[in-house]
Short mmCIF file of C-alpha atoms in Angstrom, two decimals:
data_model
loop_
_atom_site.label_atom_id
_atom_site.label_comp_id
_atom_site.label_asym_id
_atom_site.label_seq_id
_atom_site.Cartn_x
_atom_site.Cartn_y
_atom_site.Cartn_z
CA MET Q 1 0.00 0.00 0.00
CA ALA Q 2 1.45 3.37 -0.96
CA ASP Q 3 1.91 5.87 1.85
CA ASN Q 4 -0.39 8.85 1.83
CA VAL Q 5 1.47 11.89 3.17
CA VAL Q 6 -0.09 15.33 3.49
CA LEU Q 7 1.57 18.39 4.99
CA LEU Q 8 -0.58 21.22 6.33
CA ASP Q 9 1.65 24.25 5.91
CA PHE Q 10 1.83 28.02 5.74
CA TRP Q 11 4.63 28.98 3.35
CA PRO Q 12 6.42 31.69 5.44
CA SER Q 13 6.55 29.41 8.49
CA SER Q 14 10.05 28.28 9.44
CA TYR Q 15 8.47 25.29 11.17
CA GLY Q 16 6.74 24.18 7.99
CA MET Q 17 10.03 24.54 6.11
CA ARG Q 18 11.72 22.15 8.56
CA VAL Q 19 9.24 19.41 7.67
CA LYS Q 20 9.56 20.03 3.93
CA ILE Q 21 13.35 19.72 4.16
CA ALA Q 22 13.02 16.43 6.07
CA LEU Q 23 10.54 15.03 3.51
CA GLU Q 24 12.77 16.12 0.61
CA GLU Q 25 15.87 14.62 2.26
CA LYS Q 26 14.10 11.27 2.41
CA GLY Q 27 12.62 11.59 -1.07
CA ILE Q 28 9.07 11.18 0.25
CA THR Q 29 6.19 12.08 -2.07
CA TYR Q 30 3.71 14.31 -0.31
CA GLU Q 31 0.87 16.73 -0.90
CA CYS Q 32 1.37 20.19 0.52
CA ARG Q 33 -1.76 22.11 1.50
CA GLN Q 34 -1.54 25.78 2.38
CA GLU Q 35 -3.48 27.03 5.37
CA ASP Q 36 -4.97 30.49 5.63
CA PHE Q 37 -4.54 31.75 9.16
CA GLN Q 38 -7.50 34.08 8.81
CA ALA Q 39 -9.66 31.03 8.07
CA LYS Q 40 -8.22 27.76 9.34
CA SER Q 41 -9.49 24.70 7.53
CA SER Q 42 -11.68 22.15 9.26
CA LEU Q 43 -8.96 19.60 8.50
CA LEU Q 44 -6.40 21.59 10.50
CA LEU Q 45 -8.79 22.03 13.41
CA GLU Q 46 -9.51 18.30 13.36
CA MET Q 47 -5.88 17.23 13.03
CA ASN Q 48 -4.43 19.65 15.58
CA PRO Q 49 -7.30 20.51 17.93
CA ILE Q 50 -5.00 21.47 20.82
CA HIS Q 51 -2.85 24.14 19.19
CA LYS Q 52 -4.62 24.63 15.84
CA LEU Q 53 -1.22 25.34 14.26
CA ILE Q 54 0.85 24.15 11.34
CA PRO Q 55 2.86 22.21 10.45
CA VAL Q 56 0.85 19.02 10.72
CA LEU Q 57 2.03 15.92 8.95
CA ILE Q 58 -0.86 13.60 8.14
CA HIS Q 59 0.44 10.10 7.45
CA ASN Q 60 -2.22 7.67 6.21
CA GLY Q 61 -4.84 9.82 7.92
CA LYS Q 62 -3.04 10.13 11.29
CA PRO Q 63 -1.69 13.54 12.37
CA VAL Q 64 1.74 14.28 13.81
CA CYS Q 65 2.19 17.78 15.23
CA GLU Q 66 5.13 19.94 16.39
CA SER Q 67 7.88 20.26 13.78
CA LEU Q 68 10.76 18.68 15.73
CA ASN Q 69 8.47 15.79 16.63
CA VAL Q 70 7.63 15.41 12.94
CA ILE Q 71 11.33 15.26 11.99
CA GLU Q 72 11.90 12.41 14.48
CA TYR Q 73 8.79 10.64 13.24
CA ILE Q 74 9.91 10.90 9.60
CA ASP Q 75 13.37 9.61 10.54
CA GLU Q 76 11.90 6.64 12.44
CA VAL Q 77 9.30 5.62 9.86
CA TRP Q 78 11.42 6.14 6.73
CA ASN Q 79 14.47 4.76 8.46
CA TYR Q 80 16.81 4.61 5.49
CA LYS Q 81 19.67 6.98 4.74
CA PRO Q 82 20.17 9.84 4.91
CA SER Q 83 19.50 9.66 8.67
CA LEU Q 84 18.40 12.90 10.21
CA LEU Q 85 19.33 11.97 13.77
CA PRO Q 86 22.60 10.27 14.78
CA SER Q 87 22.40 6.65 15.97
CA ASP Q 88 24.47 7.16 19.14
CA PRO Q 89 22.20 7.95 22.16
CA TYR Q 90 24.47 10.69 23.51
CA LYS Q 91 24.76 12.43 20.12
CA ARG Q 92 20.98 12.16 19.79
CA SER Q 93 20.56 13.83 23.18
CA GLN Q 94 22.83 16.66 22.06
CA ALA Q 95 20.93 17.10 18.80
CA ARG Q 96 17.61 17.22 20.69
CA PHE Q 97 19.08 19.66 23.20
CA TRP Q 98 20.04 22.12 20.48
CA GLY Q 99 16.72 21.67 18.67
CA ASP Q 100 14.99 22.50 21.95
CA TYR Q 101 17.32 25.50 22.50
CA ILE Q 102 16.44 26.86 19.07
CA ASP Q 103 12.72 26.52 19.78
CA LYS Q 104 12.93 28.07 23.24
CA ASN Q 105 15.13 30.99 22.23
CA VAL Q 106 15.07 31.85 18.54
CA TYR Q 107 11.30 31.66 18.21
CA SER Q 108 10.32 33.75 21.21
CA ILE Q 109 12.86 36.47 20.48
CA ARG Q 110 12.75 36.82 16.72
CA ARG Q 111 9.19 38.11 16.46
CA LYS Q 112 10.06 41.18 18.53
CA VAL Q 113 13.07 41.83 16.28
CA TRP Q 114 10.82 42.49 13.27
CA ILE Q 115 7.60 43.57 14.96
CA GLY Q 116 8.84 45.22 18.17
CA LYS Q 117 9.58 48.88 18.71
CA GLY Q 118 11.86 50.97 20.89
CA LYS Q 119 13.41 49.46 24.00
CA GLU Q 120 11.64 46.09 23.58
CA GLN Q 121 13.05 45.73 20.07
CA GLU Q 122 16.55 46.75 21.16
CA GLU Q 123 16.57 44.18 23.96
CA SER Q 124 15.25 41.49 21.61
CA LYS Q 125 17.92 42.28 19.01
CA LYS Q 126 20.63 41.91 21.63
CA LYS Q 127 19.23 38.57 22.86
CA PHE Q 128 18.75 37.35 19.28
CA ILE Q 129 22.37 37.99 18.36
CA GLU Q 130 23.55 36.38 21.63
CA CYS Q 131 21.47 33.35 20.77
CA LEU Q 132 22.96 33.12 17.25
CA LYS Q 133 26.46 33.48 18.68
CA THR Q 134 25.80 30.62 21.11
CA LEU Q 135 24.72 28.49 18.17
CA GLU Q 136 27.75 29.62 16.18
CA GLN Q 137 29.98 28.52 19.05
CA GLU Q 138 28.27 25.12 19.11
CA LEU Q 139 28.82 24.78 15.35
CA GLY Q 140 32.53 25.52 15.77
CA ASP Q 141 34.56 24.48 12.75
CA LYS Q 142 32.27 21.63 11.77
CA PRO Q 143 30.62 21.81 8.34
CA TYR Q 144 27.23 21.00 9.91
CA PHE Q 145 25.94 20.95 13.48
CA GLY Q 146 26.00 17.16 13.52
CA GLY Q 147 29.53 16.98 12.08
CA GLU Q 148 30.20 15.87 8.51
CA GLU Q 149 26.59 15.18 7.67
CA PHE Q 150 23.59 17.50 7.43
CA GLY Q 151 21.11 16.55 10.14
CA TYR Q 152 18.46 17.37 12.73
CA VAL Q 153 19.92 20.59 14.17
CA ASP Q 154 20.71 21.95 10.71
CA VAL Q 155 17.12 21.19 9.67
CA ALA Q 156 15.87 22.88 12.85
CA LEU Q 157 17.82 26.11 12.31
CA ILE Q 158 18.23 26.66 8.56
CA PRO Q 159 14.63 27.81 7.88
CA PHE Q 160 15.04 30.83 10.16
CA THR Q 161 17.79 32.08 7.81
CA SER Q 162 15.16 32.81 5.14
CA TRP Q 163 13.95 35.45 7.59
CA PHE Q 164 17.41 37.00 8.17
CA TYR Q 165 16.91 39.64 5.48
CA THR Q 166 13.63 40.70 7.17
CA TYR Q 167 15.27 40.87 10.61
CA GLU Q 168 18.12 42.92 9.15
CA ILE Q 169 15.82 45.45 7.51
CA TYR Q 170 13.44 45.91 10.44
CA GLY Q 171 16.02 45.37 13.16
CA LYS Q 172 18.82 47.33 11.48
CA LEU Q 173 21.15 44.38 11.98
CA ASN Q 174 24.04 42.94 10.05
CA ILE Q 175 23.94 39.24 10.81
CA GLU Q 176 26.90 38.33 8.59
CA GLU Q 177 29.07 40.81 10.49
CA GLU Q 178 27.95 39.48 13.88
CA CYS Q 179 27.99 35.76 13.00
CA PRO Q 180 30.11 35.14 9.89
CA LYS Q 181 30.56 31.40 10.51
CA LEU Q 182 26.83 30.90 10.85
CA VAL Q 183 26.19 32.70 7.58
CA THR Q 184 28.83 30.50 5.87
CA TRP Q 185 27.07 27.43 7.31
CA ALA Q 186 23.75 28.75 5.97
CA LYS Q 187 25.18 29.14 2.46
CA ARG Q 188 26.56 25.60 2.65
CA CYS Q 189 23.11 24.28 3.62
CA MET Q 190 21.47 26.22 0.78
CA GLU Q 191 23.60 24.20 -1.68
CA LYS Q 192 21.58 21.15 -0.73
CA GLU Q 193 18.61 20.58 -3.00
CA SER Q 194 16.28 19.69 -0.12
CA VAL Q 195 16.97 23.08 1.50
CA ALA Q 196 16.96 25.18 -1.67
CA LYS Q 197 13.58 23.68 -2.64
CA SER Q 198 12.03 24.26 0.78
CA LEU Q 199 13.06 27.80 1.66
CA PRO Q 200 11.32 30.76 0.01
CA HIS Q 201 13.51 33.58 -1.27
CA PRO Q 202 14.29 36.05 1.57
CA HIS Q 203 12.76 38.91 -0.43
CA LYS Q 204 9.49 36.99 -0.63
CA ILE Q 205 9.53 36.60 3.15
CA TYR Q 206 10.20 40.34 3.49
CA GLY Q 207 7.22 41.04 1.22
CA PHE Q 208 5.03 38.87 3.47
CA ALA Q 209 6.34 40.58 6.63
CA LYS Q 210 5.73 44.04 5.17
CA GLN Q 211 2.16 43.16 4.20
CA TYR Q 212 1.55 41.60 7.61
CA LYS Q 213 2.74 44.73 9.39
CA GLN Q 214 0.67 47.00 7.15
CA ARG Q 215 -2.45 44.89 7.63
CA HIS Q 216 -2.03 44.98 11.40
CA GLY Q 217 -1.11 48.66 11.56
CA LEU Q 218 2.42 47.91 12.72
CA GLU Q 219 4.40 49.72 10.00
CA MET C 1 27.32 -0.48 35.49
CA GLY C 2 28.90 1.04 38.60
CA SER C 3 27.24 3.93 40.38
CA GLN C 4 30.38 6.03 39.84
CA ASP C 5 29.57 5.96 36.16
CA VAL C 6 26.23 7.77 36.45
CA LYS C 7 25.69 10.98 38.37
CA LEU C 8 22.56 13.09 38.69
CA LEU C 9 22.83 16.75 39.57
CA ASN C 10 19.41 17.75 40.87
CA PHE C 11 17.38 19.85 43.30
CA LEU C 12 15.31 17.95 45.87
CA LEU C 13 12.07 19.78 45.06
CA SER C 14 12.35 19.92 41.28
CA PRO C 15 9.49 18.07 39.55
CA VAL C 16 11.48 17.69 36.34
CA GLY C 17 14.56 16.40 38.16
CA ARG C 18 12.42 13.86 40.02
CA ARG C 19 11.32 12.39 36.68
CA VAL C 20 14.90 11.47 35.92
CA GLU C 21 15.32 9.79 39.32
CA TRP C 22 12.15 7.80 38.81
CA ALA C 23 13.37 6.66 35.40
CA LEU C 24 16.75 5.54 36.73
CA LYS C 25 15.11 3.67 39.61
CA LEU C 26 12.51 1.98 37.39
CA LYS C 27 15.37 0.73 35.21
CA GLY C 28 17.44 -0.31 38.22
CA VAL C 29 20.35 1.94 37.24
CA ASP C 30 22.72 2.86 40.08
CA TYR C 31 23.69 6.49 40.27
CA GLU C 32 25.33 9.05 42.51
CA TYR C 33 22.99 11.83 43.56
CA ILE C 34 24.41 15.33 43.88
CA GLU C 35 22.13 17.93 45.47
CA GLU C 36 22.32 21.41 44.00
CA ASP C 37 21.33 24.57 45.86
CA ILE C 38 19.54 26.41 43.08
CA PHE C 39 19.67 29.66 45.02
CA ASN C 40 23.44 29.42 45.10
CA LYS C 41 24.47 27.61 41.93
CA SER C 42 27.68 25.62 42.06
CA ASN C 43 30.57 25.89 39.64
CA LEU C 44 29.91 22.26 38.76
CA LEU C 45 26.40 23.08 37.53
CA LEU C 46 27.60 26.14 35.59
CA GLU C 47 30.28 23.98 33.98
CA LEU C 48 27.97 21.06 33.14
CA ASN C 49 25.05 23.15 31.88
CA PRO C 50 26.50 26.48 30.77
CA VAL C 51 23.63 27.19 28.37
CA HIS C 52 20.67 27.02 30.78
CA LYS C 53 22.43 26.72 34.18
CA LYS C 54 19.61 24.50 35.42
CA VAL C 55 19.05 21.08 36.96
CA PRO C 56 18.64 18.25 36.28
CA VAL C 57 21.92 17.32 34.62
CA LEU C 58 22.75 13.68 34.00
CA VAL C 59 26.40 12.72 33.77
CA HIS C 60 27.25 9.34 32.27
CA GLY C 61 30.98 8.77 32.16
CA GLN C 62 32.37 11.82 30.40
CA LYS C 63 29.06 12.77 28.86
CA SER C 64 26.68 15.29 30.41
CA MET C 65 23.21 16.20 29.29
CA ALA C 66 20.40 18.53 30.31
CA GLU C 67 16.61 18.93 29.87
CA SER C 68 14.62 16.25 31.66
CA LEU C 69 12.59 14.89 28.71
CA ILE C 70 15.74 14.66 26.61
CA ILE C 71 17.48 12.88 29.49
CA LEU C 72 14.57 10.41 29.73
CA GLU C 73 15.03 9.49 26.05
CA TYR C 74 18.78 9.01 26.58
CA ILE C 75 18.12 6.77 29.59
CA ASP C 76 15.60 4.75 27.58
CA GLU C 77 17.99 4.33 24.64
CA THR C 78 20.98 3.42 26.82
CA TRP C 79 19.39 1.02 29.34
CA LYS C 80 16.97 -1.23 27.47
CA GLN C 81 15.26 -2.91 30.45
CA TYR C 82 11.86 -1.54 31.45
CA PRO C 83 11.16 0.43 28.23
CA LEU C 84 9.69 3.87 28.90
CA LEU C 85 8.72 5.06 25.45
CA PRO C 86 6.28 3.16 23.25
CA HIS C 87 7.71 1.01 20.49
CA HIS C 88 5.70 2.27 17.51
CA PRO C 89 6.86 5.56 15.90
CA TYR C 90 3.34 7.02 15.87
CA GLN C 91 2.81 6.29 19.57
CA ARG C 92 6.23 7.76 20.28
CA ALA C 93 5.32 10.94 18.40
CA LEU C 94 2.11 11.22 20.44
CA ALA C 95 4.01 10.65 23.70
CA ARG C 96 6.52 13.38 22.85
CA PHE C 97 3.73 15.78 21.89
CA TRP C 98 1.86 15.27 25.19
CA ALA C 99 5.06 15.40 27.25
CA LYS C 100 5.85 18.83 25.82
CA LEU C 101 2.29 19.92 26.52
CA SER C 102 2.70 18.60 30.08
CA ASP C 103 5.64 20.96 30.64
CA GLU C 104 3.69 23.89 29.20
CA LEU C 105 0.78 23.03 31.50
CA ALA C 106 3.08 22.81 34.54
CA LEU C 107 4.43 26.26 33.75
CA GLY C 108 0.88 27.55 33.34
CA ALA C 109 -0.22 26.06 36.67
CA TRP C 110 2.85 27.53 38.40
CA ARG C 111 2.09 30.96 36.92
CA ALA C 112 -1.53 30.68 38.03
CA MET C 113 -0.25 30.13 41.57
CA VAL C 114 2.06 33.16 41.44
CA ARG C 115 0.15 35.77 39.46
CA ARG C 116 -2.86 37.83 40.45
CA GLY C 117 -5.96 39.39 38.91
CA ASP C 118 -6.87 39.07 35.22
CA GLU C 119 -3.54 37.56 34.28
CA ARG C 120 -3.99 34.81 36.83
CA GLU C 121 -7.57 34.11 35.74
CA LYS C 122 -6.50 33.78 32.11
CA VAL C 123 -3.64 31.39 32.85
CA LEU C 124 -5.79 29.36 35.23
CA LYS C 125 -8.59 29.00 32.67
CA GLU C 126 -6.12 27.78 30.02
CA ALA C 127 -4.62 25.28 32.48
CA ILE C 128 -8.03 23.86 33.36
CA GLU C 129 -8.86 23.42 29.65
CA VAL C 130 -5.64 21.51 28.99
CA MET C 131 -6.21 19.33 32.04
CA GLU C 132 -9.61 18.33 30.66
CA LYS C 133 -7.91 17.29 27.40
CA ILE C 134 -5.47 15.14 29.36
CA GLU C 135 -8.46 13.46 31.01
CA GLN C 136 -9.55 12.33 27.52
CA LEU C 137 -6.07 10.96 26.89
CA ILE C 138 -5.91 8.66 29.95
CA LYS C 139 -9.52 7.45 29.80
CA GLY C 140 -9.76 3.68 30.27
CA ASN C 141 -6.10 3.18 31.10
CA LYS C 142 -4.40 2.58 34.41
CA PHE C 143 -1.34 4.53 33.29
CA PHE C 144 -0.59 6.75 30.28
CA GLY C 145 1.89 4.03 29.35
CA GLY C 146 -0.82 1.31 29.51
CA ASN C 147 -0.35 -1.25 32.27
CA ASN C 148 2.98 0.11 33.41
CA ILE C 149 4.42 3.51 34.21
CA GLY C 150 6.05 4.94 31.08
CA TYR C 151 7.58 8.11 29.72
CA LEU C 152 4.33 10.02 29.67
CA ASP C 153 3.46 9.05 33.25
CA LEU C 154 6.85 10.39 34.32
CA ALA C 155 6.19 13.55 32.31
CA PHE C 156 2.83 14.07 34.05
CA GLY C 157 4.20 13.05 37.48
CA TRP C 158 4.20 16.65 38.70
CA ILE C 159 0.38 16.54 38.77
CA THR C 160 0.42 14.00 41.59
CA CYS C 161 2.56 15.73 44.16
CA TRP C 162 3.48 19.26 43.10
CA LEU C 163 0.16 20.45 41.71
CA PRO C 164 -1.78 19.90 44.97
CA VAL C 165 0.75 22.12 46.79
CA TRP C 166 0.49 24.83 44.12
CA GLU C 167 -3.32 24.64 44.23
CA GLU C 168 -3.32 25.07 47.99
CA ILE C 169 -0.92 28.00 47.98
CA GLY C 170 -2.62 29.63 45.02
CA SER C 171 -6.13 28.98 46.40
CA MET C 172 -7.13 27.50 43.08
CA GLN C 173 -8.24 24.26 41.48
CA VAL C 174 -6.62 23.16 38.25
CA LEU C 175 -7.55 19.49 38.58
CA ASP C 176 -11.25 19.02 39.36
CA PRO C 177 -11.73 15.38 40.50
CA LEU C 178 -15.36 15.46 39.33
CA LYS C 179 -14.44 16.57 35.80
CA CYS C 180 -11.24 14.48 35.69
CA PRO C 181 -11.99 11.17 37.44
CA SER C 182 -9.54 9.21 35.26
CA ILE C 183 -6.63 11.49 36.12
CA SER C 184 -7.64 11.25 39.78
CA SER C 185 -7.51 7.42 39.56
CA TRP C 186 -4.21 7.58 37.75
CA LYS C 187 -2.78 9.74 40.57
CA ILE C 188 -3.59 7.04 43.10
CA HIS C 189 -2.05 4.26 40.99
CA PHE C 190 1.03 6.38 40.33
CA LEU C 191 1.61 7.39 43.94
CA ASN C 192 1.14 3.80 45.12
CA HIS C 193 3.77 2.38 42.78
CA PRO C 194 6.60 0.98 44.93
CA ILE C 195 9.30 2.97 43.14
CA ILE C 196 7.33 6.22 43.23
CA LYS C 197 5.94 6.16 46.75
CA ASP C 198 9.39 6.01 48.34
CA ASN C 199 10.59 8.78 46.10
CA LEU C 200 8.53 11.86 46.69
CA PRO C 201 9.58 15.33 47.82
CA PRO C 202 8.86 16.58 51.37
CA ARG C 203 5.66 18.62 51.38
CA ASP C 204 6.69 21.14 54.02
CA GLN C 205 9.80 22.07 52.08
CA MET C 206 7.76 22.37 48.88
CA ILE C 207 5.46 24.84 50.60
CA SER C 208 8.35 26.99 51.93
CA TYR C 209 10.00 26.90 48.52
CA CYS C 210 6.86 28.13 46.75
CA HIS C 211 6.42 30.98 49.22
CA ARG C 212 10.03 31.97 48.75
CA ARG C 213 9.70 32.03 44.96
CA ILE C 214 6.46 34.05 45.14
CA GLU C 215 8.11 36.59 47.49
CA GLU C 216 11.07 36.89 45.13
CA PHE C 217 8.77 37.41 42.16
CA TYR C 218 6.89 40.26 43.80
CA SER C 219 10.02 41.90 45.20
CA THR C 220 11.59 42.05 41.72
CA HIS C 221 8.35 43.13 40.03
CA HIS C 222 7.48 45.73 42.63
CA ALA C 223 9.60 48.30 40.80
CA TYR C 224 7.05 48.28 37.96
#
């Protein structure tokens, strides 16, 4: 029986991009359905009744929610190479730790970098750069976070880079100057087909952000 | 495996640290316990968990790791006896989803205890709604893990012992036994488990700790 895989997505979402990269890495055929946040579909509300958020991976009718959870699920079900998580339990714990760090820090701070104003924005910018520098330190001289191979932490972080241009414009930041190694890593990741296919062009993200701010009277 | 090989850096009253202890004991893994004074953090803690500077930290040989749910997965993958997570990938994905929600709920319940006014009412209402969803999850089962305590039971363990203290101090009810009879049953089964019942934090110290944290919160927020 062929697998039926549907992804409920919203194209500017970094979390949705993570899942797309994972599916592409594994060469999984899937149907991508775009959600409209002004009018969430009944399918989304049925598949993720608790949070009502994307991404949701629906595999043969059964939903898996939370992007990092989905990456692990994909890796466990389609357990052929390339592996997204390492096989060693300690290395897996480290990968999960950094995935969790990214979710706890990057997400909560970044919104205020492009939407915030005044003191709140300044503080968020400072924390955001500190967070990127911590990640840069963890990367070290390795080509990818997991070492020689592209993996879980790279998948977790790379989508946010499609938003860097937007953060730089609204936050008056220069991310390459602050975190040159991270930007080099990002360019390396973008050479992978799975990443290039899954990330929208940064200018498209900026266009979305600009429209969002105008619509909500935040410009 | 000798007890020198595994060390747990923890705080007596931490609900998330206690999960790790329960997991090690259920698997029969010997370990050295190191108590951390979280009001006066040691150099050891700052060295082992420089990113978050929090307990619990598990040290296994030369390897150290933080974040209780991540530690539980490491323990389950390293010591195969008494499996904690389900076998099937879909069930595992569900367990991870609910465990994360458990931590968000615990934070919500804690905030409801500490905050006042409209903010408190909002957080309390959200916590009650999530609790009612958890009731649907456990329905018909002795434990979240089925017949035995598993990963998700350990994740929800804070409901059994910590939540009642927070409810008392906060003069609130997050878990209504009439609306959540299955969770109430589960609490009894969980607390009666031989490994769990000998491994619970002292109530009087939990109460003092909560009062101290509430006082600290209002002294630092008074300036606003």
